Amino acid sequence: MANLQELTQQFIQQYGGEASDIAIFHAPGRVNLIGEHTDYNGGYVFPAALTFGTTLLIRKRSDNQLGLATTNFPASKQFSLESIHFDESDDWMNYPKGIVNELLQGGIVFKNGYDLLYHGEIPNGAGLSSSASIEVVTAYALQSLEGLPTDTVKIALLAQKSENEFNGVKCGIMDQFAVANGKKDHAILLMCDTLEYELVPFDSGSYKLVIGNTNKRRGLVDSAYNERRSQCEQAVQDLQDAFPNLTLLGQINLEQFNSAKHLIKDETVQKRAQHVVEEIDRVLQSIKALKANDLQQFGLLMNGSHDSLRDLYEVTGVELDAMVAAARLVPGVLGSRMTGAGFGGCTVSLVHEDSVEAFQEEVGRKYKEATGLTADFYVCTIGNGVERIV
Ligand code: GLA
């Protein structure tokens, strides 16, 4: 957690005034444990909130301006609440602007503006949901200070909508949902079609979740992501010959899929759909394994997930594959997979606590040999979703 006193001083340097009327909020990043590329197919995901994320210091202004600044680099700007629009050159500021825009469209009449200072601890472009974290903390803070209800499921939906519409990224609901609704030491089993969810205690005993950052920025992720989405939609259309009411792949189980997959004529589309239906099944098997305290089995399912994302969904790439391959060779590792959208970003591995040091050393070395890139590692603890701190 960031040093709040220091951040408060930085806020005062940026905007002036006193410490006493500054409110402070925090939203985490997230790691998805299993269930990848299933959310926009109405399937299950199983993410958890991290203990690091975005801290937001915020205070009302007397005019109708929105002041945005960050401690991460020298960037600050003011916007009039009356003319909020997307501007590529505003970079990350489009996330808070998107939230304000969504609130305005939802009928909120701001009586005054706000000054906001963001302190981000999530590495950018690592696939740990830095954008969802900014969106959710902004929505939660503004709703709270406006005296409006802070229903965290609704906030997740609002944040997703602003990312889809204002920022033009067609993401599913997983990231915003996890960031808004996470709970310390729990992972979230979320059914993305109905948004029914269960907080599942995640007790990995002497095993740790270790996140490995490939530091490969997720290049062409948006176009490839959208292409996967349309391939899934194509698969649904083809399968409608057998299931006329089908609207999302998550609505059929593996057995039903296998009996009808011959209807999907395009081989690539069939592979994509096979991944989705099997991955949803792996999430359900994972919950069973965890409830039976069978971490070995959970590790195998993590491996199965990565292999399917590599071979069927084809969203891994050399960096993620090299890191996962190196991880699986370390004694004491039960499973390793990519997490998030893919094409770079992070892996997550289940590693015995006695092996964590060797893991970082060995995986880091082999990964560098294979790719020339330097990896970063974070031993992960599961934290809370968005909350007010001060
Ligand atoms: C990104 C998206 C999520 C989800 C994952 C893949 O993180 O934002 O909605 O689709 O990719 O599981």
Short mmCIF file of C-alpha atoms and ligand atoms in Angstrom, two decimals:
data_model
loop_
_atom_site.label_atom_id
_atom_site.label_comp_id
_atom_site.label_asym_id
_atom_site.label_seq_id
_atom_site.Cartn_x
_atom_site.Cartn_y
_atom_site.Cartn_z
CA MET A 1 0.00 0.00 0.00
CA ALA A 2 1.20 3.44 -0.89
CA ASN A 3 2.40 5.94 1.73
CA LEU A 4 -0.72 8.03 2.26
CA GLN A 5 1.04 10.93 3.96
CA GLU A 6 3.40 11.34 1.04
CA LEU A 7 0.56 11.10 -1.44
CA THR A 8 -1.40 13.72 0.49
CA GLN A 9 1.60 16.07 0.29
CA GLN A 10 1.81 15.46 -3.45
CA PHE A 11 -1.89 16.23 -3.78
CA ILE A 12 -1.43 19.54 -1.96
CA GLN A 13 1.58 20.38 -4.13
CA GLN A 14 -0.52 19.71 -7.21
CA TYR A 15 -3.77 21.36 -6.20
CA GLY A 16 -3.06 23.44 -3.06
CA GLY A 17 -5.42 23.60 -0.03
CA GLU A 18 -5.55 21.50 3.13
CA ALA A 19 -5.17 17.80 3.85
CA SER A 20 -8.38 17.60 5.86
CA ASP A 21 -10.87 17.61 2.99
CA ILE A 22 -9.11 15.02 0.79
CA ALA A 23 -10.80 11.62 0.53
CA ILE A 24 -8.74 8.54 -0.39
CA PHE A 25 -9.95 5.42 -2.24
CA HIS A 26 -8.22 2.27 -3.46
CA ALA A 27 -9.02 -0.30 -6.15
CA PRO A 28 -6.82 -3.33 -6.79
CA GLY A 29 -5.50 -4.98 -9.93
CA ARG A 30 -6.60 -8.54 -10.61
CA VAL A 31 -5.15 -11.88 -11.59
CA ASN A 32 -7.30 -14.45 -13.30
CA LEU A 33 -6.61 -17.91 -11.89
CA ILE A 34 -8.46 -19.84 -14.60
CA GLY A 35 -11.26 -19.24 -17.13
CA GLU A 36 -9.65 -17.22 -19.91
CA HIS A 37 -11.56 -15.75 -22.85
CA THR A 38 -14.76 -17.14 -21.40
CA ASP A 39 -16.29 -13.94 -20.01
CA TYR A 40 -17.59 -12.50 -23.28
CA ASN A 41 -18.91 -15.98 -24.07
CA GLY A 42 -21.15 -15.94 -21.01
CA GLY A 43 -19.03 -18.55 -19.22
CA TYR A 44 -17.29 -18.84 -15.86
CA VAL A 45 -14.16 -16.98 -14.78
CA PHE A 46 -12.20 -17.32 -11.54
CA PRO A 47 -10.22 -14.13 -10.86
CA ALA A 48 -8.91 -12.65 -7.61
CA ALA A 49 -8.14 -9.08 -6.58
CA LEU A 50 -4.51 -8.24 -5.82
CA THR A 51 -3.20 -6.24 -2.87
CA PHE A 52 -1.70 -3.61 -5.17
CA GLY A 53 -3.65 -1.34 -7.46
CA THR A 54 -4.62 2.30 -7.85
CA THR A 55 -4.89 4.77 -4.99
CA LEU A 56 -7.02 7.83 -5.70
CA LEU A 57 -6.95 11.08 -3.73
CA ILE A 58 -9.93 13.28 -4.51
CA ARG A 59 -11.48 16.56 -3.41
CA LYS A 60 -14.40 18.69 -4.52
CA ARG A 61 -13.71 21.96 -6.34
CA SER A 62 -15.88 25.05 -6.32
CA ASP A 63 -16.13 25.30 -10.13
CA ASN A 64 -17.16 22.73 -12.75
CA GLN A 65 -13.65 21.57 -13.73
CA LEU A 66 -12.20 18.10 -13.53
CA GLY A 67 -8.51 18.11 -12.55
CA LEU A 68 -6.60 14.92 -13.40
CA ALA A 69 -3.02 14.14 -12.38
CA THR A 70 -0.87 11.14 -11.53
CA THR A 71 2.18 10.56 -9.36
CA ASN A 72 3.54 8.09 -11.94
CA PHE A 73 4.78 10.70 -14.38
CA PRO A 74 4.43 14.45 -14.82
CA ALA A 75 1.03 14.73 -16.46
CA SER A 76 -1.90 16.85 -15.41
CA LYS A 77 -4.79 18.45 -17.19
CA GLN A 78 -8.12 20.13 -16.57
CA PHE A 79 -11.35 19.38 -18.34
CA SER A 80 -14.71 21.11 -18.18
CA LEU A 81 -17.46 18.77 -16.97
CA GLU A 82 -19.58 20.24 -19.75
CA SER A 83 -17.40 18.99 -22.59
CA ILE A 84 -16.04 15.56 -21.77
CA HIS A 85 -15.01 13.63 -24.87
CA PHE A 86 -12.49 11.00 -25.93
CA ASP A 87 -9.14 12.32 -27.10
CA GLU A 88 -6.41 9.82 -27.97
CA SER A 89 -3.67 12.20 -26.84
CA ASP A 90 -5.13 12.24 -23.31
CA ASP A 91 -3.94 8.63 -22.94
CA TRP A 92 -4.87 7.12 -19.51
CA MET A 93 -7.01 10.17 -18.68
CA ASN A 94 -9.61 8.77 -21.06
CA TYR A 95 -10.43 6.16 -18.39
CA PRO A 96 -11.55 8.64 -15.71
CA LYS A 97 -13.15 10.80 -18.40
CA GLY A 98 -15.07 7.77 -19.64
CA ILE A 99 -16.46 7.21 -16.14
CA VAL A 100 -17.52 10.84 -15.78
CA ASN A 101 -19.14 10.65 -19.20
CA GLU A 102 -21.01 7.48 -18.21
CA LEU A 103 -22.25 9.10 -14.98
CA LEU A 104 -23.39 12.20 -16.88
CA GLN A 105 -25.22 10.05 -19.40
CA GLY A 106 -26.84 8.18 -16.51
CA GLY A 107 -28.34 11.50 -15.41
CA ILE A 108 -26.02 12.63 -12.62
CA VAL A 109 -25.89 16.40 -12.36
CA PHE A 110 -22.59 17.35 -10.75
CA LYS A 111 -22.99 20.45 -8.57
CA ASN A 112 -19.25 20.97 -8.61
CA GLY A 113 -16.05 19.64 -10.14
CA TYR A 114 -13.28 17.53 -8.58
CA ASP A 115 -9.50 17.34 -8.36
CA LEU A 116 -8.11 13.83 -8.62
CA LEU A 117 -4.61 12.45 -8.12
CA TYR A 118 -3.92 8.83 -9.11
CA HIS A 119 -1.10 6.69 -7.78
CA GLY A 120 -0.79 3.51 -9.85
CA GLU A 121 1.12 0.46 -8.66
CA ILE A 122 0.06 -1.89 -11.46
CA PRO A 123 2.62 -2.18 -14.24
CA ASN A 124 1.09 -0.79 -17.41
CA GLY A 125 0.19 -3.18 -20.20
CA ALA A 126 0.93 -6.21 -18.02
CA GLY A 127 -2.59 -7.59 -18.24
CA LEU A 128 -3.27 -7.07 -14.53
CA SER A 129 -6.16 -4.67 -15.20
CA SER A 130 -4.65 -1.28 -14.56
CA SER A 131 -7.37 0.34 -16.65
CA ALA A 132 -10.24 -1.42 -14.85
CA SER A 133 -8.64 -0.39 -11.56
CA ILE A 134 -8.61 3.30 -12.59
CA GLU A 135 -12.18 3.08 -13.87
CA VAL A 136 -13.60 1.36 -10.82
CA VAL A 137 -11.85 3.54 -8.25
CA THR A 138 -13.05 6.65 -10.10
CA ALA A 139 -16.66 5.50 -10.35
CA TYR A 140 -16.75 4.40 -6.72
CA ALA A 141 -15.19 7.64 -5.45
CA LEU A 142 -17.49 9.90 -7.48
CA GLN A 143 -20.61 7.94 -6.55
CA SER A 144 -19.63 8.07 -2.85
CA LEU A 145 -18.85 11.78 -2.82
CA GLU A 146 -22.05 12.55 -4.73
CA GLY A 147 -23.95 10.67 -2.01
CA LEU A 148 -25.13 7.98 -4.44
CA PRO A 149 -25.34 4.21 -3.81
CA THR A 150 -22.07 2.35 -4.33
CA ASP A 151 -23.37 -1.02 -5.48
CA THR A 152 -20.15 -2.66 -6.66
CA VAL A 153 -21.85 -4.91 -9.23
CA LYS A 154 -23.46 -1.87 -10.87
CA ILE A 155 -20.15 -0.01 -10.69
CA ALA A 156 -18.42 -2.89 -12.50
CA LEU A 157 -21.04 -2.76 -15.27
CA LEU A 158 -20.76 1.01 -15.57
CA ALA A 159 -16.96 0.77 -15.79
CA GLN A 160 -17.15 -1.95 -18.44
CA LYS A 161 -19.63 0.12 -20.45
CA SER A 162 -17.35 3.14 -20.35
CA GLU A 163 -14.39 1.02 -21.49
CA ASN A 164 -16.49 -0.51 -24.32
CA GLU A 165 -18.12 2.68 -25.51
CA PHE A 166 -15.94 5.63 -24.53
CA ASN A 167 -12.57 3.91 -24.95
CA GLY A 168 -13.66 1.55 -27.72
CA VAL A 169 -12.22 -1.60 -26.09
CA LYS A 170 -14.65 -4.52 -26.37
CA CYS A 171 -13.60 -6.22 -23.11
CA GLY A 172 -15.83 -8.57 -21.14
CA ILE A 173 -16.93 -8.01 -17.53
CA MET A 174 -14.25 -10.01 -15.68
CA ASP A 175 -11.69 -7.29 -14.94
CA GLN A 176 -14.04 -4.60 -13.69
CA PHE A 177 -16.03 -7.18 -11.73
CA ALA A 178 -12.97 -8.58 -9.94
CA VAL A 179 -11.58 -5.14 -9.16
CA ALA A 180 -14.93 -3.99 -7.75
CA ASN A 181 -15.97 -7.13 -5.87
CA GLY A 182 -12.79 -8.88 -4.76
CA LYS A 183 -12.32 -10.03 -1.19
CA LYS A 184 -9.15 -10.69 0.79
CA ASP A 185 -8.07 -14.35 0.58
CA HIS A 186 -10.93 -15.24 -1.78
CA ALA A 187 -11.21 -15.81 -5.49
CA ILE A 188 -14.44 -15.02 -7.32
CA LEU A 189 -16.32 -17.68 -9.23
CA LEU A 190 -18.34 -15.51 -11.59
CA MET A 191 -20.93 -16.63 -14.11
CA CYS A 192 -20.55 -13.86 -16.66
CA ASP A 193 -23.96 -14.39 -18.29
CA THR A 194 -26.03 -13.83 -15.14
CA LEU A 195 -23.40 -12.13 -12.93
CA GLU A 196 -24.19 -14.62 -10.16
CA TYR A 197 -21.05 -15.08 -8.15
CA GLU A 198 -19.52 -16.91 -5.23
CA LEU A 199 -16.53 -15.82 -3.15
CA VAL A 200 -14.46 -19.00 -2.80
CA PRO A 201 -11.85 -19.05 0.01
CA PHE A 202 -8.49 -19.50 -1.69
CA ASP A 203 -6.26 -21.32 0.73
CA SER A 204 -3.18 -22.60 -1.05
CA GLY A 205 -1.43 -23.68 2.18
CA SER A 206 2.31 -23.86 1.61
CA TYR A 207 1.91 -22.91 -2.05
CA LYS A 208 2.13 -19.35 -3.33
CA LEU A 209 0.68 -17.74 -6.41
CA VAL A 210 3.57 -16.17 -8.27
CA ILE A 211 2.89 -13.72 -11.07
CA GLY A 212 5.57 -13.49 -13.75
CA ASN A 213 5.58 -10.36 -15.90
CA THR A 214 7.02 -11.07 -19.37
CA ASN A 215 7.47 -7.32 -19.83
CA LYS A 216 6.36 -7.89 -23.37
CA ARG A 217 3.83 -5.16 -24.00
CA ARG A 218 0.63 -6.54 -25.36
CA GLY A 219 1.02 -5.32 -28.94
CA LEU A 220 -1.77 -6.12 -31.34
CA VAL A 221 -4.02 -7.23 -28.55
CA ASP A 222 -7.11 -5.20 -29.47
CA SER A 223 -7.48 -6.40 -33.06
CA ALA A 224 -6.68 -10.02 -32.17
CA TYR A 225 -9.09 -9.85 -29.21
CA ASN A 226 -11.89 -8.56 -31.39
CA GLU A 227 -11.14 -11.22 -33.99
CA ARG A 228 -11.48 -13.96 -31.33
CA ARG A 229 -14.79 -12.45 -30.25
CA SER A 230 -16.20 -12.58 -33.78
CA GLN A 231 -14.96 -16.14 -34.25
CA CYS A 232 -16.91 -17.13 -31.15
CA GLU A 233 -19.99 -15.40 -32.55
CA GLN A 234 -19.52 -17.30 -35.79
CA ALA A 235 -19.37 -20.58 -33.86
CA VAL A 236 -22.65 -19.72 -32.11
CA GLN A 237 -24.33 -19.06 -35.46
CA ASP A 238 -23.15 -22.40 -36.85
CA LEU A 239 -24.25 -24.28 -33.72
CA GLN A 240 -27.74 -22.77 -33.92
CA ASP A 241 -28.61 -25.53 -36.43
CA ALA A 242 -28.49 -27.89 -33.45
CA PHE A 243 -29.40 -25.43 -30.67
CA PRO A 244 -31.77 -22.80 -32.16
CA ASN A 245 -31.88 -20.68 -28.99
CA LEU A 246 -28.14 -20.52 -28.48
CA THR A 247 -26.80 -16.97 -28.09
CA LEU A 248 -23.50 -17.58 -26.25
CA LEU A 249 -21.07 -20.51 -26.23
CA GLY A 250 -21.28 -20.65 -22.44
CA GLN A 251 -24.86 -21.92 -22.71
CA ILE A 252 -23.86 -25.43 -23.82
CA ASN A 253 -21.76 -27.98 -21.99
CA LEU A 254 -18.89 -29.99 -23.36
CA GLU A 255 -21.01 -33.01 -24.23
CA GLN A 256 -23.52 -30.90 -26.17
CA PHE A 257 -20.68 -29.11 -27.92
CA ASN A 258 -18.93 -32.31 -28.94
CA SER A 259 -22.14 -33.72 -30.37
CA ALA A 260 -22.62 -30.68 -32.62
CA LYS A 261 -19.17 -29.28 -33.33
CA HIS A 262 -19.13 -30.78 -36.84
CA LEU A 263 -21.60 -27.98 -37.70
CA ILE A 264 -18.75 -25.48 -37.35
CA LYS A 265 -17.20 -25.77 -40.78
CA ASP A 266 -14.23 -23.43 -40.38
CA GLU A 267 -11.47 -25.35 -38.63
CA THR A 268 -10.04 -22.29 -36.85
CA VAL A 269 -13.45 -21.24 -35.59
CA GLN A 270 -14.03 -24.77 -34.32
CA LYS A 271 -10.73 -24.68 -32.39
CA ARG A 272 -11.66 -21.35 -30.79
CA ALA A 273 -15.03 -22.67 -29.67
CA GLN A 274 -13.49 -25.92 -28.40
CA HIS A 275 -11.21 -23.86 -26.16
CA VAL A 276 -14.06 -21.81 -24.76
CA VAL A 277 -16.30 -24.76 -23.90
CA GLU A 278 -13.46 -26.82 -22.42
CA GLU A 279 -12.11 -23.85 -20.48
CA ILE A 280 -15.50 -23.25 -18.86
CA ASP A 281 -15.50 -26.90 -17.87
CA ARG A 282 -11.99 -26.52 -16.42
CA VAL A 283 -13.19 -23.67 -14.20
CA LEU A 284 -15.89 -25.89 -12.72
CA GLN A 285 -13.40 -28.74 -12.23
CA SER A 286 -11.05 -26.27 -10.53
CA ILE A 287 -13.67 -25.28 -8.00
CA LYS A 288 -14.27 -28.95 -7.19
CA ALA A 289 -10.54 -29.54 -6.83
CA LEU A 290 -10.06 -26.53 -4.57
CA LYS A 291 -13.03 -27.43 -2.41
CA ALA A 292 -11.48 -30.89 -1.98
CA ASN A 293 -8.12 -29.26 -1.19
CA ASP A 294 -6.59 -30.93 -4.22
CA LEU A 295 -4.00 -28.38 -5.32
CA GLN A 296 -2.24 -30.92 -7.55
CA GLN A 297 -5.36 -31.23 -9.64
CA PHE A 298 -5.84 -27.47 -9.73
CA GLY A 299 -2.27 -27.12 -11.01
CA LEU A 300 -2.95 -29.62 -13.79
CA LEU A 301 -6.02 -27.66 -14.80
CA MET A 302 -3.96 -24.45 -14.92
CA ASN A 303 -1.54 -26.23 -17.27
CA GLY A 304 -4.43 -27.47 -19.40
CA SER A 305 -5.76 -23.93 -19.64
CA HIS A 306 -2.47 -22.54 -20.91
CA ASP A 307 -1.98 -25.34 -23.41
CA SER A 308 -5.43 -24.74 -24.82
CA LEU A 309 -4.85 -20.97 -25.04
CA ARG A 310 -1.63 -21.78 -26.89
CA ASP A 311 -2.88 -24.49 -29.27
CA LEU A 312 -6.60 -23.83 -29.75
CA TYR A 313 -7.19 -20.16 -28.98
CA GLU A 314 -3.70 -19.10 -30.11
CA VAL A 315 -3.29 -16.08 -27.86
CA THR A 316 -0.03 -16.91 -26.04
CA GLY A 317 3.06 -16.09 -28.12
CA VAL A 318 6.73 -16.93 -27.62
CA GLU A 319 7.25 -14.90 -24.45
CA LEU A 320 4.37 -16.37 -22.46
CA ASP A 321 5.14 -19.86 -23.74
CA ALA A 322 8.83 -19.56 -22.83
CA MET A 323 8.02 -18.36 -19.32
CA VAL A 324 5.44 -21.08 -18.71
CA ALA A 325 7.74 -23.80 -20.07
CA ALA A 326 10.56 -22.66 -17.76
CA ALA A 327 8.19 -22.45 -14.78
CA ARG A 328 6.92 -26.00 -15.18
CA LEU A 329 10.48 -27.38 -14.97
CA VAL A 330 11.07 -25.94 -11.49
CA PRO A 331 10.53 -28.56 -8.77
CA GLY A 332 7.68 -27.52 -6.49
CA VAL A 333 5.60 -25.97 -9.27
CA LEU A 334 2.10 -27.44 -9.51
CA GLY A 335 0.91 -25.46 -12.52
CA SER A 336 1.64 -22.44 -14.67
CA ARG A 337 -0.38 -20.50 -17.22
CA MET A 338 -0.82 -17.14 -18.89
CA THR A 339 -3.37 -14.80 -17.32
CA GLY A 340 -5.45 -12.06 -18.95
CA ALA A 341 -5.93 -11.41 -22.65
CA GLY A 342 -2.58 -12.90 -23.75
CA PHE A 343 -0.03 -11.84 -26.42
CA GLY A 344 2.35 -10.80 -23.65
CA GLY A 345 1.51 -9.63 -20.16
CA CYS A 346 1.75 -12.02 -17.23
CA THR A 347 1.80 -15.67 -16.22
CA VAL A 348 0.54 -17.08 -12.92
CA SER A 349 2.11 -20.15 -11.31
CA LEU A 350 1.38 -22.17 -8.20
CA VAL A 351 4.75 -22.59 -6.49
CA HIS A 352 5.77 -24.27 -3.23
CA GLU A 353 6.93 -21.63 -0.76
CA ASP A 354 10.35 -23.28 -0.45
CA SER A 355 10.84 -23.00 -4.21
CA VAL A 356 9.77 -19.40 -4.72
CA GLU A 357 13.30 -18.02 -4.70
CA ALA A 358 14.68 -20.70 -7.02
CA PHE A 359 11.63 -20.17 -9.22
CA GLN A 360 12.34 -16.49 -9.73
CA GLU A 361 16.02 -17.15 -10.35
CA GLU A 362 15.59 -20.05 -12.77
CA VAL A 363 12.58 -18.82 -14.67
CA GLY A 364 14.11 -15.34 -14.92
CA ARG A 365 17.36 -16.76 -16.33
CA LYS A 366 15.78 -19.16 -18.83
CA TYR A 367 13.27 -16.55 -19.92
CA LYS A 368 16.04 -14.07 -20.61
CA GLU A 369 17.99 -16.69 -22.58
CA ALA A 370 14.93 -17.50 -24.67
CA THR A 371 13.65 -13.97 -25.34
CA GLY A 372 16.31 -11.44 -24.37
CA LEU A 373 13.77 -9.82 -22.01
CA THR A 374 14.02 -9.38 -18.24
CA ALA A 375 11.09 -10.74 -16.27
CA ASP A 376 9.62 -9.34 -13.05
CA PHE A 377 7.98 -11.47 -10.39
CA TYR A 378 5.37 -10.67 -7.74
CA VAL A 379 4.47 -13.12 -5.00
CA CYS A 380 0.79 -12.55 -4.89
CA THR A 381 -1.53 -12.07 -1.95
CA ILE A 382 -5.23 -11.73 -2.57
CA GLY A 383 -6.70 -8.42 -1.45
CA ASN A 384 -10.02 -6.56 -1.29
CA GLY A 385 -12.00 -4.95 -4.04
CA VAL A 386 -12.54 -1.21 -4.24
CA GLU A 387 -12.87 0.63 -0.91
CA ARG A 388 -12.61 3.99 0.78
CA ILE A 389 -9.48 4.26 2.90
CA VAL A 390 -9.76 7.79 4.30
C1 GLA B 1 -9.02 -9.12 -20.96
C2 GLA B 1 -10.45 -8.61 -20.96
C3 GLA B 1 -11.36 -9.51 -20.13
C4 GLA B 1 -11.20 -10.99 -20.56
C5 GLA B 1 -9.73 -11.38 -20.64
C6 GLA B 1 -9.52 -12.76 -21.20
O1 GLA B 1 -8.48 -9.04 -19.67
O2 GLA B 1 -10.51 -7.29 -20.44
O3 GLA B 1 -12.68 -9.09 -20.23
O4 GLA B 1 -11.86 -11.23 -21.76
O5 GLA B 1 -8.98 -10.46 -21.42
O6 GLA B 1 -10.02 -13.73 -20.34
#
